[in-house]
Short mmCIF file of C-alpha atoms in Angstrom, two decimals:
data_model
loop_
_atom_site.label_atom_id
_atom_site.label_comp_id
_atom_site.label_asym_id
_atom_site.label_seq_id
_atom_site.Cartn_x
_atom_site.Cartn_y
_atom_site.Cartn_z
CA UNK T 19 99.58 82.72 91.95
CA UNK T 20 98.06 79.54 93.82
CA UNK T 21 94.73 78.10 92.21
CA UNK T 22 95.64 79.94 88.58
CA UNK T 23 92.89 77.20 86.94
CA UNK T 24 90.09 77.78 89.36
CA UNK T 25 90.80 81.60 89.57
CA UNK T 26 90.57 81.47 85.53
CA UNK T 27 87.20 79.52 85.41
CA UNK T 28 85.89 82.14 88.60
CA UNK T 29 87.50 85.20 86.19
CA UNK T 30 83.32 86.64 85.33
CA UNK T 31 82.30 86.28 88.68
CA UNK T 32 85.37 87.96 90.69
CA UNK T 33 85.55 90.75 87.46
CA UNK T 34 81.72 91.54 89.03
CA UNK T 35 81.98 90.76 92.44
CA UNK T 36 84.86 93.56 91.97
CA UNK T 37 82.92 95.90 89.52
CA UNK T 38 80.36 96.07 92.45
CA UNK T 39 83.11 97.50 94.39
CA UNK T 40 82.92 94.89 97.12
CA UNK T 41 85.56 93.35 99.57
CA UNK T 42 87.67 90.66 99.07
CA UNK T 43 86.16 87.70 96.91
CA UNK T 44 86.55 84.58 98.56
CA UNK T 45 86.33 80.68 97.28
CA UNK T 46 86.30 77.33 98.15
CA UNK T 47 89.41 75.57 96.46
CA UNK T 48 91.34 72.27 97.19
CA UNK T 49 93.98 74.15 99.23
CA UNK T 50 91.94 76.28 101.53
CA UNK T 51 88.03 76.59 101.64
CA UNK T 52 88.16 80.29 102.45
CA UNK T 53 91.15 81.06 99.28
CA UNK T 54 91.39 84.49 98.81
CA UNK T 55 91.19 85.74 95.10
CA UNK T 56 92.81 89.49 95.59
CA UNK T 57 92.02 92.04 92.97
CA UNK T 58 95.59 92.02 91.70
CA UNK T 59 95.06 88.72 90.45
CA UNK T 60 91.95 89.42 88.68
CA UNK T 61 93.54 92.18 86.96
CA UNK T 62 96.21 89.95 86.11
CA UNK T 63 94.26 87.38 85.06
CA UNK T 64 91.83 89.60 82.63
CA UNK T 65 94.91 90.86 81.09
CA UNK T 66 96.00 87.64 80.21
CA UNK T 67 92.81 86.87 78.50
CA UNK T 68 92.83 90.21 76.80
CA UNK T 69 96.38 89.31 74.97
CA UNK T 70 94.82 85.74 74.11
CA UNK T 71 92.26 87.16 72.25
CA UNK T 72 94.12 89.87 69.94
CA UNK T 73 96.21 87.04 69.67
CA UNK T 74 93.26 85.19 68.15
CA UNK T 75 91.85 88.42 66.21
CA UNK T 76 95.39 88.55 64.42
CA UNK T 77 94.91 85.14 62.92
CA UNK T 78 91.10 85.14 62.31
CA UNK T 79 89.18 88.51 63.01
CA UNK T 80 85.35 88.50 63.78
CA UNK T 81 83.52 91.11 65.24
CA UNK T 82 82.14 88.94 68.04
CA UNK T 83 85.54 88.96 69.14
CA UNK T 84 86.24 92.37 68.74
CA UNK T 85 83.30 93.11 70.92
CA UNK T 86 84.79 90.88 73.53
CA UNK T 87 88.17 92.31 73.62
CA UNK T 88 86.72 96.01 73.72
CA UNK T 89 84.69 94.32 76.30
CA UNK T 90 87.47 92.96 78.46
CA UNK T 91 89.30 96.26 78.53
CA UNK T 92 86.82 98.50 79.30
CA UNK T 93 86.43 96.31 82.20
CA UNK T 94 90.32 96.30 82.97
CA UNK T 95 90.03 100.08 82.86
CA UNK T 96 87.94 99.92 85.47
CA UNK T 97 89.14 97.06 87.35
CA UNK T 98 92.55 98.83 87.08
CA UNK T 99 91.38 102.12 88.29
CA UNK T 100 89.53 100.46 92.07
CA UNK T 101 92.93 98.86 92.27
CA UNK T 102 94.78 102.45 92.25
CA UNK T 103 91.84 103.16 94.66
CA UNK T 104 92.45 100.24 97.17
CA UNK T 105 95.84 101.34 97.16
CA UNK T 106 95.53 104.72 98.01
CA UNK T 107 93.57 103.89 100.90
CA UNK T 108 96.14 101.29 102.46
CA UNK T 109 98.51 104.56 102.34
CA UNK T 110 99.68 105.09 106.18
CA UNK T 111 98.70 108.62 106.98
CA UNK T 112 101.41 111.74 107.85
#
């Protein structure tokens, strides 16, 4: 994944820029100033940041970040479930 930093510090805006169920999110970045960031990557991405934080609850658990964990998957659900979507669409017809 090119631009992992930049795509992690975007992560809120692309998870509703996708929620929103628009097209492709694009960004400026010091490769390309039209870099795509696909949804793939955001559900990727979220994932990650899921795992970080039950890693975190594990050693110190607070309900702030039990909300945000519940949070983030509820979100990957649905993040998950457009990217089934956009696939099914791509499908060639027979």
């Amino acid at each position: 994944m090119k631009c992992r930093i930049a795509k992690m510090a975007l992560l809120d805006t692309a998870i509703a820029h996708y929620l929103e169920k628009r097209p492709l999110l694009r960004f400026m970045s010091l490769f390309d100033d039209n870099e795509p960031y696909p949804l793939l990557d955001v559900v990727e991405l979220l994932s990650e940041r899921i795992k970080g934080q039950e890693a975190e609850f594990k050693k110190l658990p607070s309900e702030g970040l039990e909300w945000a964990i519940a949070k983030n998957k509820n979100q990957l659900a649905k993040l998950f479930k457009a990217y089934k979507n956009e696939l099914t669409q791509w499908e060639a017809p027979q």
